GROMACS .gro file of C-alpha atoms in nm:
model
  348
    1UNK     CA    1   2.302   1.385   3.048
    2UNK     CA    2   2.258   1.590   2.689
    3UNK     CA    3   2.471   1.367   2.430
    4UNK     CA    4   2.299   1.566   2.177
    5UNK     CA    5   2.529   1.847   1.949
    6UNK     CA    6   2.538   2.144   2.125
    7UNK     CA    7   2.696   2.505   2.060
    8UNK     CA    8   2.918   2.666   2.295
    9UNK     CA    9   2.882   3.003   2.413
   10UNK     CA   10   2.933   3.295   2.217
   11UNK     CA   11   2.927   3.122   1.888
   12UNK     CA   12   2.665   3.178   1.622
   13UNK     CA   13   2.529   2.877   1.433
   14UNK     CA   14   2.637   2.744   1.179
   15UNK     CA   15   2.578   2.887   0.832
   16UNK     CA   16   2.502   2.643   0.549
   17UNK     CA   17   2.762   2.689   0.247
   18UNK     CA   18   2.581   2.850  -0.093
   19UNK     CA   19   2.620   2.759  -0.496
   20UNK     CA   20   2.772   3.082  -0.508
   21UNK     CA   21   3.085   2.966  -0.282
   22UNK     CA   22   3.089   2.631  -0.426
   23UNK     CA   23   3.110   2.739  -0.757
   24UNK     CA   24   3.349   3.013  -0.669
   25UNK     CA   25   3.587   2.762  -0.489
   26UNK     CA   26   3.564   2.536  -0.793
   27UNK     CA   27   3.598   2.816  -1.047
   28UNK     CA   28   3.296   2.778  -1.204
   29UNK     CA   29   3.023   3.010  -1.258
   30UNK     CA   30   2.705   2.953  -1.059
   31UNK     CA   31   2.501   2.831  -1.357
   32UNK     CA   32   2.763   2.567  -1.430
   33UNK     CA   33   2.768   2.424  -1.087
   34UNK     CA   34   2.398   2.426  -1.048
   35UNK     CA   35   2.364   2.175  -1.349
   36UNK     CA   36   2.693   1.979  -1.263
   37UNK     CA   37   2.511   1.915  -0.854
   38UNK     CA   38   2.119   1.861  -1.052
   39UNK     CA   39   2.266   1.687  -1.334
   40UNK     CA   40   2.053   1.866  -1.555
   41UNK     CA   41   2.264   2.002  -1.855
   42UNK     CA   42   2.578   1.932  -1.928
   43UNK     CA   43   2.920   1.973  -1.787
   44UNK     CA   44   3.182   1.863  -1.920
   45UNK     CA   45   3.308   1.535  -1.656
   46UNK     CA   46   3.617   1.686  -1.536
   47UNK     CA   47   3.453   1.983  -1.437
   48UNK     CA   48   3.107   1.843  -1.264
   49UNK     CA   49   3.365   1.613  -1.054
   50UNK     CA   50   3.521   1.901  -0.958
   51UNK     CA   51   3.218   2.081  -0.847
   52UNK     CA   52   3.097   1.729  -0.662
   53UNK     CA   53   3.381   1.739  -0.492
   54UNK     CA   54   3.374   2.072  -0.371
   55UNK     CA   55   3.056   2.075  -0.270
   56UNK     CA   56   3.097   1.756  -0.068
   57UNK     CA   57   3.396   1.955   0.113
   58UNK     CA   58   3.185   2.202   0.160
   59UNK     CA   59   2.926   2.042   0.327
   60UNK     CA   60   2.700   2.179   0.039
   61UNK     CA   61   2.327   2.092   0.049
   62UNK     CA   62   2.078   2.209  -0.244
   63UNK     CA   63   1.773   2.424  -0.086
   64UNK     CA   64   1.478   2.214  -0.196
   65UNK     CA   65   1.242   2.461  -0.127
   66UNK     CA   66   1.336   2.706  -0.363
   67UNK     CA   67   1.392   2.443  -0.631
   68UNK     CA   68   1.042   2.359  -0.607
   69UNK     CA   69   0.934   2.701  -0.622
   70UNK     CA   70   1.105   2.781  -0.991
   71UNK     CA   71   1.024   2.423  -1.073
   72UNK     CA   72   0.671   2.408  -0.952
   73UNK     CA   73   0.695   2.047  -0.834
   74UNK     CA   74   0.980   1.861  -0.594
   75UNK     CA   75   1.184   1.556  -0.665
   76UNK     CA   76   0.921   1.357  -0.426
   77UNK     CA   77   0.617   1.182  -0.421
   78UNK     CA   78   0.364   1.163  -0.177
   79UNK     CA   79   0.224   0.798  -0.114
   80UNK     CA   80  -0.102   0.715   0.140
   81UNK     CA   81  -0.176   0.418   0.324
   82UNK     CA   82  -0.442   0.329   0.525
   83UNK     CA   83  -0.251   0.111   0.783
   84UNK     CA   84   0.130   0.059   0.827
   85UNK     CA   85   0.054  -0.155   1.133
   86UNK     CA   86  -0.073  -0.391   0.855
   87UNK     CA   87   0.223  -0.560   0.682
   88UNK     CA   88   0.048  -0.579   0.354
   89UNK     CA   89   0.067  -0.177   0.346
   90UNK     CA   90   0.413  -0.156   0.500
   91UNK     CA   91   0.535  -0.392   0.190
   92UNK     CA   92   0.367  -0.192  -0.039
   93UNK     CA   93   0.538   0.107   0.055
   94UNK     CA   94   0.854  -0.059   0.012
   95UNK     CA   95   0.800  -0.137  -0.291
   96UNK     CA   96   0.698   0.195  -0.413
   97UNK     CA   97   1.020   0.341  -0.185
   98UNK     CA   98   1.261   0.130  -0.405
   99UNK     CA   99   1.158   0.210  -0.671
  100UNK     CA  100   1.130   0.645  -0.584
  101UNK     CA  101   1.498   0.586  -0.548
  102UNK     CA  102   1.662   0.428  -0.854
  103UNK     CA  103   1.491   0.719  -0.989
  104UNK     CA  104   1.600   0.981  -0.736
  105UNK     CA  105   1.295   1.073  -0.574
  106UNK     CA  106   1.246   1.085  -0.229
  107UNK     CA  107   0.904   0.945  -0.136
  108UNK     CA  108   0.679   1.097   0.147
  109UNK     CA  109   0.475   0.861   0.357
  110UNK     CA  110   0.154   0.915   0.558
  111UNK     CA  111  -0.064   0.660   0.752
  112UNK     CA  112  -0.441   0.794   0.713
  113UNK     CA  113  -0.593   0.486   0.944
  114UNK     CA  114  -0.853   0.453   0.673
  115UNK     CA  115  -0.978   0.813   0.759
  116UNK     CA  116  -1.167   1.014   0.544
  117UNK     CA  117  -1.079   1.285   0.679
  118UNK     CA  118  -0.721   1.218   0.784
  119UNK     CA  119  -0.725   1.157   0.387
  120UNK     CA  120  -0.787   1.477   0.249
  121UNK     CA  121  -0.543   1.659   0.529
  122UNK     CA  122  -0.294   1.428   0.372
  123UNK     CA  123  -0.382   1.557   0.028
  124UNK     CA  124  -0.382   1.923   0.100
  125UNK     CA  125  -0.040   1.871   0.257
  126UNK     CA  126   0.101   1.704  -0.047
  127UNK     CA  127  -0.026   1.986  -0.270
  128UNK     CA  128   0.140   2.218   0.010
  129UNK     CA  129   0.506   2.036  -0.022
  130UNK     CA  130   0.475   2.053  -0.395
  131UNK     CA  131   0.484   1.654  -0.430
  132UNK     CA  132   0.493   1.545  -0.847
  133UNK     CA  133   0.255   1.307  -0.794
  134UNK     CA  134   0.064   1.098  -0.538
  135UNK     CA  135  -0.017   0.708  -0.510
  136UNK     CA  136  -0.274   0.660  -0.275
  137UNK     CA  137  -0.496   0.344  -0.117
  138UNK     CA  138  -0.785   0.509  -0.140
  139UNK     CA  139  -1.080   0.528   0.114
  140UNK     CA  140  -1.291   0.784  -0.085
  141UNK     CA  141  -1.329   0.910  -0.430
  142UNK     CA  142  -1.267   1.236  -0.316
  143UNK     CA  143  -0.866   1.256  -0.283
  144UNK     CA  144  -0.806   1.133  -0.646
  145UNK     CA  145  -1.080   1.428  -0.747
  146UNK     CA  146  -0.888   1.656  -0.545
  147UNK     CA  147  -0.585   1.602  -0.681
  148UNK     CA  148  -0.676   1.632  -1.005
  149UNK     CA  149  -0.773   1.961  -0.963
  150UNK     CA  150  -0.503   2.094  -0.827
  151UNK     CA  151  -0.319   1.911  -1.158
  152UNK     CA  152  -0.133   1.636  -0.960
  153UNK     CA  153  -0.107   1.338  -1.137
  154UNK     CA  154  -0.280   1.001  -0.921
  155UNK     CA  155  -0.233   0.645  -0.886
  156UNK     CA  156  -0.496   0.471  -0.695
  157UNK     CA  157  -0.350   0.137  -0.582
  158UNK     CA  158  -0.510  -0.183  -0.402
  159UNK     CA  159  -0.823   0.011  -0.457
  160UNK     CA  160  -1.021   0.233  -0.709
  161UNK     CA  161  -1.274   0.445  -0.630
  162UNK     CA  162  -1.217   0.693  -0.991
  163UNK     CA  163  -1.277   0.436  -1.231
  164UNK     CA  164  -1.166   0.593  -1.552
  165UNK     CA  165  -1.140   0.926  -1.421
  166UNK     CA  166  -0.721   0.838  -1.322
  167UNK     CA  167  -0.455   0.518  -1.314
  168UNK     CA  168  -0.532   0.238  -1.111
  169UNK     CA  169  -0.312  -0.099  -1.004
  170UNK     CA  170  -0.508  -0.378  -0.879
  171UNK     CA  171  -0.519  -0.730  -0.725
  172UNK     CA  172  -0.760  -0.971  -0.982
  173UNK     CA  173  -0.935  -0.964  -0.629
  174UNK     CA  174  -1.233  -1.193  -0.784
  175UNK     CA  175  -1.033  -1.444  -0.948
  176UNK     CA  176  -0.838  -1.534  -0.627
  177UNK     CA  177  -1.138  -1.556  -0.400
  178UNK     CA  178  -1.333  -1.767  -0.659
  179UNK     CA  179  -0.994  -1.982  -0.674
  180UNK     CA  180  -1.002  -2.012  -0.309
  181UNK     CA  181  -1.354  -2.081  -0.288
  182UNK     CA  182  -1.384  -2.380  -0.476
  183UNK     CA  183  -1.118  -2.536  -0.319
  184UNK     CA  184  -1.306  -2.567  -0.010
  185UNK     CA  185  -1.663  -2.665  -0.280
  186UNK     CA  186  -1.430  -2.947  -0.404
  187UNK     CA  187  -1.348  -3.096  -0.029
  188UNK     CA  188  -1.696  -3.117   0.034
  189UNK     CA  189  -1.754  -2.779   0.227
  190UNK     CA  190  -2.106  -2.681   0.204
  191UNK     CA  191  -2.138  -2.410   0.521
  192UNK     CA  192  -1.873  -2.191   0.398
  193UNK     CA  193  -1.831  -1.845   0.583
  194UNK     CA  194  -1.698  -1.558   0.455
  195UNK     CA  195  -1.532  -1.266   0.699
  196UNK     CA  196  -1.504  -0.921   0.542
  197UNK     CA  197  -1.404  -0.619   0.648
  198UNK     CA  198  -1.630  -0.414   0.360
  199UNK     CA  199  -1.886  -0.477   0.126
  200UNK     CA  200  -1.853  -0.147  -0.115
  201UNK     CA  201  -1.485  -0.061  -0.199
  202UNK     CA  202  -1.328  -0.242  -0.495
  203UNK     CA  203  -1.144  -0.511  -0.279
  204UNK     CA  204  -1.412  -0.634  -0.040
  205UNK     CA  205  -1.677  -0.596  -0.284
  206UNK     CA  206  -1.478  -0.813  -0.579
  207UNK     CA  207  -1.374  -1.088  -0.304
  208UNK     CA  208  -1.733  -1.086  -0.228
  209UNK     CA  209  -1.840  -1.150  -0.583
  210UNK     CA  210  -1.564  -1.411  -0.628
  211UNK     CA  211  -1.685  -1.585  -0.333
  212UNK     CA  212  -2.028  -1.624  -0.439
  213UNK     CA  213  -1.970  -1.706  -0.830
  214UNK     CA  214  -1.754  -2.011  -0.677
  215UNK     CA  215  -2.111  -2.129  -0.552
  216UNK     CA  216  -2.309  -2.038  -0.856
  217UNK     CA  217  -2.047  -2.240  -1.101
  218UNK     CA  218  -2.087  -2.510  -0.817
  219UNK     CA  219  -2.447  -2.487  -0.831
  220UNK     CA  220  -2.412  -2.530  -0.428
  221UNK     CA  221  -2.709  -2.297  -0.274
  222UNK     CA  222  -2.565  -2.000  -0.130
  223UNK     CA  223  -2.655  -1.881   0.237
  224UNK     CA  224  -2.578  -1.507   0.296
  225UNK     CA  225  -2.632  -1.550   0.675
  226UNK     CA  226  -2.254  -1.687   0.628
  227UNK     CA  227  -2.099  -1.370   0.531
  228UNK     CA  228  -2.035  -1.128   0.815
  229UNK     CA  229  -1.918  -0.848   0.843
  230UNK     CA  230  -1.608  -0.747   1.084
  231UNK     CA  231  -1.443  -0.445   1.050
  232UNK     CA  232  -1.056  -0.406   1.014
  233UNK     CA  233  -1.005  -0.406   1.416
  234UNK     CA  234  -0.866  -0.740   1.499
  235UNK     CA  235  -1.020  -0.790   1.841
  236UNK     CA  236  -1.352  -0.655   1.740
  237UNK     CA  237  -1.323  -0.898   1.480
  238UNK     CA  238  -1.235  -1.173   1.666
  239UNK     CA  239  -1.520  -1.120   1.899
  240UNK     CA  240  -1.742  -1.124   1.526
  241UNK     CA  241  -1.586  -1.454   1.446
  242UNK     CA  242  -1.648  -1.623   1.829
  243UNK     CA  243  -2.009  -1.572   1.778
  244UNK     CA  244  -1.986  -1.687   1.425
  245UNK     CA  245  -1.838  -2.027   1.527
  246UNK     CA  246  -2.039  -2.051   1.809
  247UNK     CA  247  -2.350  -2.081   1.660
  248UNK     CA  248  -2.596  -2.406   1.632
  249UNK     CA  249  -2.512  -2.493   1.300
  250UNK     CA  250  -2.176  -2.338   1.242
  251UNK     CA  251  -1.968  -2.317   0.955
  252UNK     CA  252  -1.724  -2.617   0.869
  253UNK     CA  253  -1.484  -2.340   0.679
  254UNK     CA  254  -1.406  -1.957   0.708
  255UNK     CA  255  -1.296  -1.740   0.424
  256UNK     CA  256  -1.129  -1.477   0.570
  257UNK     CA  257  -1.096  -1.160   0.337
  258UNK     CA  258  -0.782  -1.002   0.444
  259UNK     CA  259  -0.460  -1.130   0.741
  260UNK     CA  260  -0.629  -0.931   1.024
  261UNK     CA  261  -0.978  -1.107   0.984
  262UNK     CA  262  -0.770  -1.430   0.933
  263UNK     CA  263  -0.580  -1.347   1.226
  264UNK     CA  264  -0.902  -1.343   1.451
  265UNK     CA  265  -1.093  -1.620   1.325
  266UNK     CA  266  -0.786  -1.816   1.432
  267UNK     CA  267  -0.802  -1.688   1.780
  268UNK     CA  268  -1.155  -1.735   1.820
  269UNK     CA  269  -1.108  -2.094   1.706
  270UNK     CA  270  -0.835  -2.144   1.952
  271UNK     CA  271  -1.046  -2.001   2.219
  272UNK     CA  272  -1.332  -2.246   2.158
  273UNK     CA  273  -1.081  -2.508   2.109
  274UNK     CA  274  -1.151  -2.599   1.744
  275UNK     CA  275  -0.904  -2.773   1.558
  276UNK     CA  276  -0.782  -2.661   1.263
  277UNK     CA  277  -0.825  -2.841   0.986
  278UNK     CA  278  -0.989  -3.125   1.138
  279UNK     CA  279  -1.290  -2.946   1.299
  280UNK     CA  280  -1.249  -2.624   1.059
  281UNK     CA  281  -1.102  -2.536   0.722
  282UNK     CA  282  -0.937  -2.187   0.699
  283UNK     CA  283  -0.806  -1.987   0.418
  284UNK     CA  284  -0.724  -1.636   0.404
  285UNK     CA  285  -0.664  -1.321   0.152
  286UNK     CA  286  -0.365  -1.219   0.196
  287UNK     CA  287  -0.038  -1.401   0.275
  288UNK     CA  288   0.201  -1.256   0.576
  289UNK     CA  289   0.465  -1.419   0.766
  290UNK     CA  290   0.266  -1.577   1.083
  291UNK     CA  291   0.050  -1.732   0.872
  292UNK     CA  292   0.356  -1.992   0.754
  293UNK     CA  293   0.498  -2.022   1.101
  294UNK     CA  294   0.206  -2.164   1.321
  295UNK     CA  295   0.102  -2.536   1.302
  296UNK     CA  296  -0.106  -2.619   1.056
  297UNK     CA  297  -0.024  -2.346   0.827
  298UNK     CA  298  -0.272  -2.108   0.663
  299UNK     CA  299  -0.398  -2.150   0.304
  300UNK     CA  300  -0.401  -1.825   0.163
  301UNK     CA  301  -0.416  -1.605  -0.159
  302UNK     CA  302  -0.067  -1.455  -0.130
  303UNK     CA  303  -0.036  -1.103  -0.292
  304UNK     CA  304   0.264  -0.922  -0.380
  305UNK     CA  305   0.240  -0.616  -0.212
  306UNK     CA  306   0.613  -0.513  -0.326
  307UNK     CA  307   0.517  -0.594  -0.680
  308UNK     CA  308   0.196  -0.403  -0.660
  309UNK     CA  309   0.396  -0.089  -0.548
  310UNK     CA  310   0.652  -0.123  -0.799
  311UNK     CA  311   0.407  -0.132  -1.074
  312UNK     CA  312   0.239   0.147  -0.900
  313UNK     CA  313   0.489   0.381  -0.935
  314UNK     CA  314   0.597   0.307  -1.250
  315UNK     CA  315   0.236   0.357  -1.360
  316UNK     CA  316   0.280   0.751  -1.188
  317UNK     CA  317   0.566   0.803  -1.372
  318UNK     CA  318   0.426   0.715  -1.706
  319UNK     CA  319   0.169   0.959  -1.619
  320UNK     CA  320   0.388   1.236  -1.521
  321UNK     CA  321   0.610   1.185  -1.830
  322UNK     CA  322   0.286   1.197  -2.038
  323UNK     CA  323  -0.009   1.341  -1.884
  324UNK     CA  324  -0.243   1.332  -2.162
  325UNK     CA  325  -0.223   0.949  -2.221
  326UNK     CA  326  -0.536   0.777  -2.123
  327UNK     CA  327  -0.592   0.644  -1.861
  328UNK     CA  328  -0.554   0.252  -1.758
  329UNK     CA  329  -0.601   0.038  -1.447
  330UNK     CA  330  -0.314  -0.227  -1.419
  331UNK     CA  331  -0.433  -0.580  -1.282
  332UNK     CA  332  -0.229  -0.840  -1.124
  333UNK     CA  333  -0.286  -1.185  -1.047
  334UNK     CA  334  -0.275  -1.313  -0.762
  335UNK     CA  335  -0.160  -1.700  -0.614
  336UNK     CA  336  -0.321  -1.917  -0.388
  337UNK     CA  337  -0.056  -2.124  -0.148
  338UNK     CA  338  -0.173  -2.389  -0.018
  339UNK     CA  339  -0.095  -2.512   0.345
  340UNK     CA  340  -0.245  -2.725   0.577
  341UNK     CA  341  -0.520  -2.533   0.714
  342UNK     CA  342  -0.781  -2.704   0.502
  343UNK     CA  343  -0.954  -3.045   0.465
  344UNK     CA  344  -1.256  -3.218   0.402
  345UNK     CA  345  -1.580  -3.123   0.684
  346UNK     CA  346  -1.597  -3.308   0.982
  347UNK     CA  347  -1.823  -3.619   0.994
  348UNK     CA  348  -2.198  -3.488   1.150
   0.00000   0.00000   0.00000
């Protein structure tokens, strides 16, 4: 059964209403109801609610397309993400979206699954549709150069690969993992692992610094066999964190670096039947709903990912309004909550 619209035989479809018959049904020349619907210009109020009115009648809707052609950009933004599986990203781009609104621009959202490649098809498309500027999680410094090229105004957010070269908003990644850190230092915790995703782009390369200084301003020896490396797949990385814990002289804490790693160290511990806290101390980067709803709860450096899109976007527009300012990179703190996923080490 078809309960889609259909037309019936015979009849042509539908043609879309003009400017030229709202404004002649409103009596109005086409100039004057082109800036009462864009709201650019003025009209006096009786007459643009005329015009509104008609054109809602009408079933009016402006052609975009050739609006961006005269105007050289669109009313939109394009935003990039490297996971919207992930709900750190997803909240980000909510943030961003709310924002794109109260200032009446739609936003256009793409999922690049930390591609390279998938990146810069993203960017070429976004130069295609005209976007007036882009705010992008980066996975290469190439998209930000790109786009500056083709004069399109960039916001790298949650990471920065174009230090100084264009706008940045960022997580005091460091700070929070160094906070986090020495928490666990001041229980007692001497074999403290770290799980990362990355060593060499801003985030996992600043948590790895904070995580290390904690030692050094501890003066506790630091032992990089304890920092693995696991990807961003969270059963590759759970199979990372089951050999981690399963070794002869495992670690009595894990530091995950983002949810997904903290998400599989947590499996792996509840495949090998390790209690948490009282066998091992967890805390994780990142703060997402699960983490509050299992038993004990997880410890973690909670983020704001709506905040950090809101500020991203009003960093864009700041740049699009003045494109000659200089350029800045916005940090934001971050706050550890504390749960009860951590304690002092288990007796030997």
């Amino acid at each position: 059964m078809n309960s889609g619209l259909t037309v019936p035989d015979g009849f042509p479809p539908a043609r879309r209403p003009t400017i030229r018959e709202v404004a002649e049904t409103a009596g109005v020349s086409r100039s004057t109801a082109s800036r009462a619907l864009t709201g650019r210009g003025y009209v006096a109020p009786a007459v643009r609610d005329r015009v509104r009115e008609v054109a809602r009648s009408l079933g009016y809707v402006p052609d975009a397309t050739a609006r961006h052609l005269r105007q050289q950009a669109s009313q939109s933004i394009g935003v990039l993400v490297s996971d919207l599986n992930n709900p750190f990203y997803a909240g980000l781009a909510a943030g961003i979206s709310q924002q794109a609104r109260k200032r009446q621009y739609t936003m256009m959202l793409a999922d690049d699954g930390g591609s390279p490649e998938v990146e810069a098809e993203a960017a070429e498309a976004f130069v295609a549709l005209r976007v007036a500027g882009v705010i992008v999680t980066p996975v290469s410094a190439q998209i930000s150069t790109y786009l500056a090229r083709q004069r399109i105004p960039v916001v790298e957010v949650d990471r920065q690969f174009s230090l100084g070269a264009c706008d940045a908003v960022m997580v005091d990644n460091s700070s929070a993992a160094r906070q986090v850190t020495s928490q666990l230092l001041d229980l007692g915790h001497r074999r403290i692992a770290m799980v990362i995703d990355e060593m060499h782009w801003t985030t996992g390369r600043d948590r790895l610094a904070g995580y290390r200084a904690a030692f050094a301003a501890a003066g506790v020896p630091f032992d990089d066999s304890l920092v693995v490396s696991a990807g961003w797949d969270v059963d590759a990385a759970r199979i990372e964190a089951h050999k981690l814990l399963s070794r002869p002289e495992p670690p009595t804490a894990v530091f995950a670096a983002n949810n997904v790693l903290a998400e599989a160290v947590w499996r792996a511990a509840t495949e090998l039947n390790l209690t948490i806290p009282d066998q091992l101390s967890l805390v994780s980067f990142d703060d997402v709903s699960w983490m509050s709803l299992v038993q004990p709860g997880v410890t973690a450096v909670a983020q704001d990912p709506v905040a950090l899109g809101e500020a991203a976007i009003s960093q864009l527009f700041e740049r699009i309004q003045s494109p000659l300012a200089p350029v800045r990179t916005v940090l934001l703190s971050a706050t550890v909550t504390s749960r009860g996923s951590t304690a002092p080490p288990p007796a030997r």
